[in-house]
Amino acid sequence: MSDEHLKLSPAEFLAELKGQAGVDHLSDEQVLGALDDLDINLDDLEESFSGDDSSGEPSGQTADEDGQAKPKAAAHNARLSQLFDRVHDLLGSKSQQEVTFRPPVPESLEETGLMADEVERLALKFLLAKGSAPGREICQQMRLPFALVDPILKQLKQEQLVGFRGAAEMGDYEFQITDYGRERARRYSEECTYFGAAPVQLKDYLQAMERQSIAKQEVTEEDLARAFSDLILEPEMMDKLGPAINSGRGMFLFGEPGNGKTSVAERITKCFGSTIWIPRAIGIDGDIIRLYDPGVHELIEDPQDDGIFDLSGVDQRWVQVTRPTVIAGGELTMKELEVCQNTQTKICEAPLQLKSNCGTLVIDDFGRQTMPVDVLLNRWIVPLEKRYDFLNLPSGKKVQVPFDQLIIFSTNLEPKDLVDGAFLRRIPYKIEVTDPSADLFRKLTELFAPKMGFSYDREDRESVEYLIETHYHAAGRPFRACHPRDLLLQVRNYCVYKKEPKKLSPQAFDFAVENYFSVM
């Protein structure tokens, strides 16, 4: 069959797109705008809309695995099919656009909120460090579209701040910084050495946090079971955690050490089961605050095409991460709760509460920080009530930012001995993580034994019963959730040292208990 049956003109392609459910409300200009985001030339579309159809069926529509209708030409061309899906995702439906936040590629410098001078500073500081680079590499460094940066680079060429070192692919050039440009770049570096991703404006960040707020998330029993699938908790404990998580405000987790308070706190964010978009950096009146932190944010990699075009349709100044869980222990200081500027680089680091927005902030070992408890509580008593915080910038400016996270205070001290009634009122849920029962102790042992190489057969179970009766019931020793893991590890190391098979025995448990509880 002739390929003519599978060719679509640009007008036919637009008609196919607009005919899909959820995009019939769009104008031709909006569809063309989505194609511009993909950096696709419509004049070349007709040449690429050809394929090989041996079925003899006429040109028309087919459906993919998700039931989404698409042109038959797209179904027979993998590259074209991906393009169609990308455009469909970019356009979306009105309801989808209102619910799901996805930062679109800026179409103009005004949409980024940046001035040409700010782009110039980043480009020159990058070239000062690199020496020379193609224009597209400079754009990749700043995470801005080539169409927005290319005119600025050519203007820098006219001002003799950079020069052409040679031609690059796709109408690009290799830019090299001049002596004049090097001098200006050094002056820029004295003000701030940052030359990473172009910063996102504060107003855009605030809108993103509002649309992705954790307060809008709801957790069910099934969500909780999924998040805690690798832990064994009493049903009563799960029933207390669910409503506390849905409050979106805060909670105390208290109880004896070793009962899993930190493990519980670390998994709470997983209940929400979603990802969010955050800026790599935020720009506020000349100050650049780095927000994305690989140490606390788990990046969601978006597989890109191996081509020169970015088909994601996403503003690359943003990154997609799982809802963050930020944990601060006894090392927490007041400095980490404020915008901190490096005196050498002049780059600002976001405070912990800003990094944890739309996620969970865990204050572990609460009451054991070097700062007085009253100082820490006074810093947060207003944000916990109002759901917003004020940050002081190095420039002296004070800005209001969201305080939008589930904050968890984990402690083995009594909350009433740490804080007063005014603060306890702002933390509505106080959940005690109690000692496990004997049955739960057995289940925990059964869970950990195979992970450490024990078969956990009948003899192993009898040895565990010996452990419970002899070293817990008879000794009047309370159970702790961490004991099964720790004692099994002692037995495993004992067997390895003795070159014996990994078996649980009364003798091995006697040895483990003597070591583990010698000063407890």
XYZ file of C-alpha atoms in Angstrom:
520
model
C 0.000 0.000 0.000
C 1.247 3.490 -0.801
C 2.732 5.623 1.958
C 0.415 8.422 0.827
C -2.365 6.799 2.856
C -0.331 7.308 6.027
C 0.708 10.906 5.457
C -0.837 13.666 7.533
C -0.554 17.334 6.801
C 0.106 19.731 9.704
C -3.529 20.814 9.560
C -4.682 17.182 9.799
C -2.327 16.608 12.717
C -3.835 19.593 14.564
C -7.323 18.286 13.822
C -6.404 14.864 15.196
C -5.019 16.451 18.373
C -8.027 18.686 18.922
C -10.364 15.801 18.326
C -9.071 13.907 21.388
C -11.028 13.906 24.639
C -9.941 16.767 26.833
C -8.386 18.993 24.132
C -11.401 20.024 22.104
C -11.509 23.284 24.057
C -8.123 24.387 22.694
C -7.475 26.802 19.862
C -5.028 26.202 17.031
C -2.714 28.749 18.693
C -2.641 26.724 21.916
C -1.839 23.511 20.078
C 0.872 25.243 18.087
C 2.216 26.621 21.350
C 2.537 23.092 22.705
C 4.454 22.084 19.583
C 6.713 25.097 20.076
C 7.497 23.742 23.552
C 8.778 20.614 21.819
C 10.890 22.713 19.412
C 9.230 21.001 16.430
C 8.997 22.599 12.978
C 5.476 22.098 11.640
C 6.714 22.469 8.085
C 8.654 19.233 8.540
C 5.792 17.270 10.064
C 4.325 16.075 6.777
C 7.601 14.451 5.758
C 7.800 12.475 9.006
C 4.188 11.293 8.993
C 4.826 8.320 6.786
C 5.057 4.668 7.691
C 4.569 1.215 6.404
C 1.056 -0.220 6.748
C 0.706 -3.697 5.424
C -2.801 -4.089 6.755
C -4.325 -2.208 3.870
C -6.564 -0.250 6.205
C -7.341 3.350 5.313
C -5.781 6.240 7.159
C -7.635 7.090 10.355
C -7.335 6.534 14.073
C -6.171 3.714 16.257
C -5.906 3.314 20.002
C -2.872 2.732 22.200
C -2.663 0.505 25.284
C -4.270 3.209 27.422
C -7.180 3.577 25.050
C -6.003 6.956 23.778
C -6.919 7.502 20.162
C -4.158 8.607 17.815
C -3.579 8.774 14.043
C -2.659 5.492 12.327
C 0.463 7.170 11.006
C 1.553 7.762 14.587
C 0.842 4.151 15.494
C 3.324 2.950 12.832
C 6.114 5.389 13.672
C 7.673 5.095 17.138
C 9.166 8.595 17.054
C 5.904 10.094 15.863
C 3.883 8.134 18.416
C 6.042 9.524 21.219
C 5.618 13.039 19.825
C 1.851 12.613 19.732
C 1.805 11.391 23.352
C 4.001 14.266 24.488
C 1.783 16.870 22.833
C -1.314 15.222 24.306
C 0.281 15.346 27.775
C 1.295 18.966 27.295
C -2.214 20.005 26.329
C -4.105 17.835 28.805
C -7.653 18.574 29.849
C -8.882 21.548 31.817
C -9.536 19.476 34.918
C -6.114 17.812 34.691
C -4.379 21.181 34.340
C -6.200 22.470 37.411
C -5.247 19.479 39.596
C -1.762 18.401 38.493
C 1.123 20.814 38.777
C 3.727 20.515 36.059
C 5.944 23.551 35.347
C 5.695 24.308 31.615
C 8.623 25.374 29.467
C 8.783 29.201 29.429
C 8.123 30.683 26.006
C 9.691 34.072 26.732
C 12.171 35.623 29.102
C 9.309 37.455 30.788
C 7.685 34.149 31.731
C 10.826 33.097 33.584
C 10.751 36.271 35.671
C 14.404 36.839 34.785
C 16.096 39.894 33.334
C 18.571 39.613 30.473
C 21.224 40.907 32.886
C 20.677 37.895 35.196
C 21.099 35.451 32.296
C 24.235 37.319 31.242
C 25.722 36.946 34.722
C 25.143 33.196 34.792
C 26.512 32.692 31.267
C 29.682 34.722 31.842
C 30.445 33.071 35.193
C 30.001 29.649 33.575
C 32.327 30.568 30.698
C 34.830 31.987 33.209
C 34.996 28.556 34.822
C 34.766 26.531 31.584
C 36.639 28.772 29.121
C 34.466 27.920 26.127
C 31.279 25.969 25.455
C 28.594 25.589 22.764
C 25.483 27.690 23.213
C 23.307 24.659 23.924
C 25.675 23.530 26.683
C 25.407 26.985 28.262
C 21.616 26.689 28.078
C 21.787 23.215 29.648
C 23.872 24.628 32.498
C 21.283 27.363 33.151
C 18.353 24.989 32.416
C 16.793 27.494 30.026
C 15.479 26.951 26.456
C 17.966 27.668 23.680
C 15.547 30.045 21.966
C 15.600 32.358 25.008
C 19.351 32.336 25.622
C 20.683 32.425 22.060
C 19.795 36.121 21.460
C 21.496 37.086 24.738
C 24.649 35.176 23.796
C 24.754 36.901 20.424
C 24.340 40.257 22.164
C 27.310 39.382 24.370
C 29.216 38.663 21.153
C 28.369 42.134 19.823
C 29.576 43.662 23.090
C 32.836 41.664 22.695
C 32.318 39.880 26.018
C 32.444 36.543 24.187
C 33.661 35.466 20.802
C 33.004 32.674 18.335
C 35.503 29.862 18.567
C 33.816 27.801 15.898
C 30.534 26.441 14.593
C 28.493 23.787 16.409
C 25.588 21.598 15.335
C 22.070 22.846 14.571
C 23.051 26.451 13.853
C 24.892 26.797 17.143
C 28.311 28.259 17.913
C 31.166 27.533 20.287
C 31.396 30.589 22.543
C 34.665 31.625 24.147
C 34.983 34.300 26.815
C 37.184 37.295 25.966
C 39.565 39.166 28.252
C 36.963 41.909 28.570
C 34.277 39.322 29.418
C 36.614 37.607 31.882
C 37.071 40.865 33.779
C 33.319 41.405 34.018
C 32.701 37.780 35.029
C 35.170 38.173 37.902
C 33.237 41.179 39.171
C 30.029 39.152 38.993
C 31.712 36.291 40.894
C 32.697 38.662 43.696
C 29.001 39.335 44.225
C 28.014 35.632 43.989
C 29.840 32.660 42.497
C 26.650 30.757 41.601
C 26.288 29.769 37.931
C 23.934 26.777 38.118
C 20.299 26.556 37.061
C 18.617 29.927 36.621
C 16.570 30.716 39.727
C 12.778 30.473 39.865
C 10.923 33.504 41.146
C 9.422 33.398 44.642
C 5.863 33.944 43.382
C 6.147 30.878 41.117
C 7.439 28.800 44.024
C 4.560 29.920 46.249
C 2.002 28.960 43.592
C 3.637 25.537 43.180
C 3.581 24.851 46.915
C -0.074 25.869 47.120
C -1.056 23.431 44.375
C 1.022 20.587 45.825
C 0.251 21.237 49.500
C 0.414 18.250 51.823
C -2.687 19.586 53.559
C -4.660 18.585 50.438
C -3.542 14.953 50.676
C -5.663 12.260 52.301
C -4.459 8.923 53.658
C -6.501 5.730 53.929
C -5.903 2.428 55.698
C -4.643 0.940 52.431
C -2.123 3.783 51.996
C -0.852 3.264 55.535
C -0.534 -0.498 55.055
C 1.463 0.036 51.860
C 3.839 2.556 53.469
C 4.495 0.333 56.498
C 4.589 -2.969 54.623
C 8.176 -3.630 55.746
C 7.373 -2.974 59.419
C 5.218 -4.884 61.878
C 3.011 -2.596 63.958
C 0.085 -3.239 66.245
C -3.313 -2.451 64.621
C -4.038 0.019 67.425
C -0.893 1.924 66.538
C -1.899 2.119 62.868
C -5.332 3.463 63.801
C -3.709 6.255 65.810
C -1.263 7.177 63.066
C -3.826 7.475 60.245
C -5.880 10.409 61.613
C -2.707 12.144 62.833
C -1.211 12.000 59.342
C -4.437 13.281 57.761
C -4.361 16.302 60.065
C -1.355 17.586 58.086
C -0.158 19.483 61.153
C 2.107 17.662 63.568
C 2.511 14.951 66.156
C 4.632 13.743 69.027
C 5.997 10.204 68.818
C 7.255 9.254 72.249
C 8.226 6.060 74.006
C 11.177 3.995 75.122
C 14.300 3.967 72.912
C 14.493 1.136 70.409
C 10.760 0.787 69.729
C 10.907 2.196 66.192
C 9.882 5.834 66.540
C 12.377 6.954 63.920
C 11.461 4.075 61.593
C 7.793 5.048 61.833
C 8.550 8.727 61.206
C 10.705 7.930 58.157
C 7.875 6.024 56.453
C 5.016 8.414 57.073
C 5.686 10.456 53.919
C 5.330 7.280 51.831
C 1.654 7.189 52.781
C 0.976 10.040 50.388
C 2.487 8.095 47.508
C 3.083 11.048 45.207
C 5.837 13.227 43.819
C 6.216 16.999 43.718
C 8.068 19.568 41.633
C 10.497 21.935 43.344
C 12.867 24.570 41.920
C 16.559 23.898 41.882
C 17.057 27.427 43.173
C 14.880 30.399 44.158
C 15.718 33.997 43.315
C 14.551 36.770 45.645
C 15.656 40.323 44.822
C 19.158 39.302 43.805
C 19.659 36.620 46.471
C 19.895 33.052 45.123
C 18.731 30.326 47.527
C 19.551 26.721 46.657
C 16.512 24.588 47.446
C 17.136 21.235 45.775
C 19.411 19.182 48.021
C 20.452 15.680 46.807
C 21.090 14.814 50.453
C 17.413 15.076 51.397
C 15.535 15.029 48.072
C 15.071 11.812 46.099
C 15.187 12.748 42.432
C 12.761 11.145 39.977
C 14.705 10.594 36.780
C 12.765 11.393 33.621
C 14.196 9.356 30.729
C 14.972 11.707 27.887
C 15.277 11.042 24.187
C 18.775 10.620 22.863
C 18.100 13.488 20.473
C 18.928 17.166 20.606
C 15.370 18.146 21.505
C 13.879 18.029 24.990
C 10.463 16.404 24.605
C 9.541 16.567 28.295
C 7.675 19.867 28.012
C 8.874 20.755 31.525
C 10.759 23.812 32.715
C 14.179 22.308 33.424
C 14.788 24.737 36.280
C 12.476 22.462 38.288
C 13.084 18.889 39.433
C 10.597 16.161 40.278
C 11.218 14.534 43.648
C 9.358 12.222 45.977
C 7.627 14.062 48.789
C 10.597 14.860 51.039
C 11.339 13.457 54.471
C 13.883 15.674 56.212
C 15.332 14.325 59.467
C 17.248 16.462 61.963
C 18.562 14.941 65.183
C 20.525 16.124 68.162
C 22.876 18.040 65.863
C 20.126 20.530 64.921
C 21.069 24.169 65.492
C 19.192 27.429 65.003
C 21.454 28.204 62.043
C 19.852 25.372 60.051
C 16.411 26.943 60.481
C 17.394 30.205 58.795
C 18.640 31.153 55.333
C 22.384 30.593 55.563
C 24.765 32.420 53.230
C 28.265 31.153 52.555
C 30.529 34.139 53.193
C 32.981 33.004 50.497
C 30.637 32.079 47.642
C 27.704 34.350 48.650
C 25.359 31.445 47.811
C 22.419 30.955 50.185
C 21.225 27.559 51.421
C 17.541 26.988 52.155
C 16.596 26.138 55.757
C 15.348 22.660 56.645
C 11.688 23.663 56.887
C 11.802 25.074 53.346
C 13.393 21.887 52.003
C 10.689 19.803 53.688
C 7.698 21.741 52.328
C 4.956 19.431 50.991
C 6.570 16.572 52.913
C 7.612 15.637 56.441
C 10.057 17.238 58.861
C 11.231 14.911 61.631
C 12.918 16.317 64.727
C 14.561 13.179 66.058
C 15.785 12.896 69.673
C 13.753 15.985 70.516
C 14.970 17.545 73.738
C 18.586 16.506 73.162
C 19.564 19.369 70.834
C 22.397 21.655 71.880
C 20.022 24.614 71.840
C 17.485 24.981 74.673
C 14.097 23.428 73.943
C 12.359 26.762 74.574
C 14.421 28.452 71.857
C 13.459 25.798 69.294
C 9.788 25.873 70.237
C 9.562 29.669 70.198
C 10.991 29.629 66.668
C 8.103 27.445 65.466
C 5.182 28.307 67.707
C 3.754 30.819 65.202
C 4.447 28.778 61.997
C 2.728 25.737 63.526
C -0.382 27.834 64.145
C -0.423 30.004 60.995
C 1.073 27.537 58.479
C 3.535 30.134 57.177
C 6.997 31.280 58.201
C 9.148 34.383 57.808
C 12.732 34.145 56.593
C 15.412 36.800 56.925
C 17.573 37.185 53.813
C 21.211 38.371 53.825
C 20.078 41.569 52.105
C 17.971 42.378 55.165
C 14.689 41.636 53.418
C 12.122 39.481 55.228
C 9.886 37.208 53.122
C 6.868 35.069 53.922
C 7.071 31.428 52.827
C 4.810 28.394 53.353
C 5.275 26.227 56.422
C 3.577 23.302 54.722
C 4.795 20.022 56.132
C 3.844 17.351 58.606
C 6.196 17.998 61.502
C 7.015 15.086 63.809
C 8.760 15.371 67.148
C 10.295 12.032 68.083
C 11.532 11.656 71.657
C 12.063 9.090 74.395
C 11.228 11.761 76.971
C 7.764 12.663 78.216
C 6.357 15.532 76.080
C 4.794 17.205 79.124
C 8.239 17.360 80.726
C 9.663 19.141 77.670
C 7.071 21.715 76.636
C 4.261 23.756 78.110
C 0.546 23.563 77.405
C 0.583 26.335 74.808
C 2.889 24.345 72.563
C 1.191 21.005 73.223
C -2.048 22.566 72.008
C -0.410 23.268 68.636
C 0.667 19.617 68.318
C -2.765 17.949 68.406
C -1.594 14.314 68.308
C 0.603 12.664 70.951
C 1.209 9.016 70.099
C 3.073 6.645 72.372
C 5.116 3.942 70.662
C 4.722 1.186 73.233
C 6.821 -1.907 73.921
C 5.977 -4.859 71.671
C 4.107 -7.852 73.048
C 5.634 -11.339 73.150
C 3.670 -12.293 70.015
C 4.936 -9.227 68.147
C 8.460 -10.024 69.331
C 8.107 -13.493 67.755
C 6.848 -11.976 64.482
C 9.760 -9.541 64.364
C 12.209 -12.385 64.932
C 10.577 -14.394 62.147
C 10.844 -11.354 59.854
C 14.539 -10.675 60.476
C 15.849 -14.264 60.698
C 15.758 -15.101 56.945
C 17.352 -11.740 56.115
C 20.381 -12.748 58.194
C 20.701 -16.220 56.740
C 18.791 -18.292 59.320
C 16.371 -20.938 58.065
C 14.055 -20.376 61.036
C 12.924 -23.978 61.295
C 11.397 -25.769 64.269
C 14.666 -25.833 66.237
C 15.145 -22.103 65.644
C 11.631 -21.407 66.940
C 12.324 -23.463 70.057
C 15.480 -21.418 70.650
C 13.484 -18.195 70.367
C 11.034 -19.532 72.984
C 14.015 -20.266 75.227
C 15.172 -16.652 74.734
C 11.746 -15.240 75.658
C 11.193 -17.414 78.734
C 14.734 -17.280 80.126
C 15.982 -13.816 79.306
C 12.730 -11.812 79.268
C 9.951 -13.353 81.387
C 12.191 -14.855 84.067
C 14.500 -11.831 84.124
C 11.626 -9.318 84.125
C 13.182 -7.606 81.105
C 10.856 -5.531 78.860
C 10.674 -6.256 75.137
C 11.942 -3.679 72.666
C 11.251 -3.647 68.929
C 14.960 -3.425 68.110
C 15.955 -6.480 70.192
C 15.128 -9.214 67.620
C 17.300 -7.584 64.943
C 20.174 -6.786 67.308
C 20.255 -10.200 69.020
C 20.033 -12.088 65.733
C 22.965 -10.063 64.443
C 24.972 -11.040 67.526
C 24.137 -14.726 66.954
C 25.043 -14.462 63.263
C 28.452 -12.956 64.081
C 28.976 -15.664 66.726
C 28.286 -18.427 64.163
C 30.611 -16.859 61.595
C 33.407 -16.614 64.160
C 32.958 -20.234 65.257
C 32.661 -21.413 61.616
C 29.371 -23.037 62.530
C 26.162 -23.264 60.456
C 23.827 -20.320 60.978
C 21.488 -21.822 63.553
C 19.680 -20.304 66.494
C 20.545 -22.137 69.697
C 20.189 -21.507 73.442
C 23.969 -21.276 73.770
C 24.198 -18.669 71.036
C 21.382 -16.603 72.588
C 23.070 -16.829 76.011
C 26.216 -15.404 74.458
C 24.283 -12.651 72.632
C 22.302 -11.615 75.725
C 25.420 -11.477 77.878
C 27.070 -9.108 75.413
C 24.043 -6.997 74.522
C 22.622 -6.425 77.991
C 25.886 -6.289 79.953
C 25.393 -2.606 80.833
C 21.653 -2.287 80.153
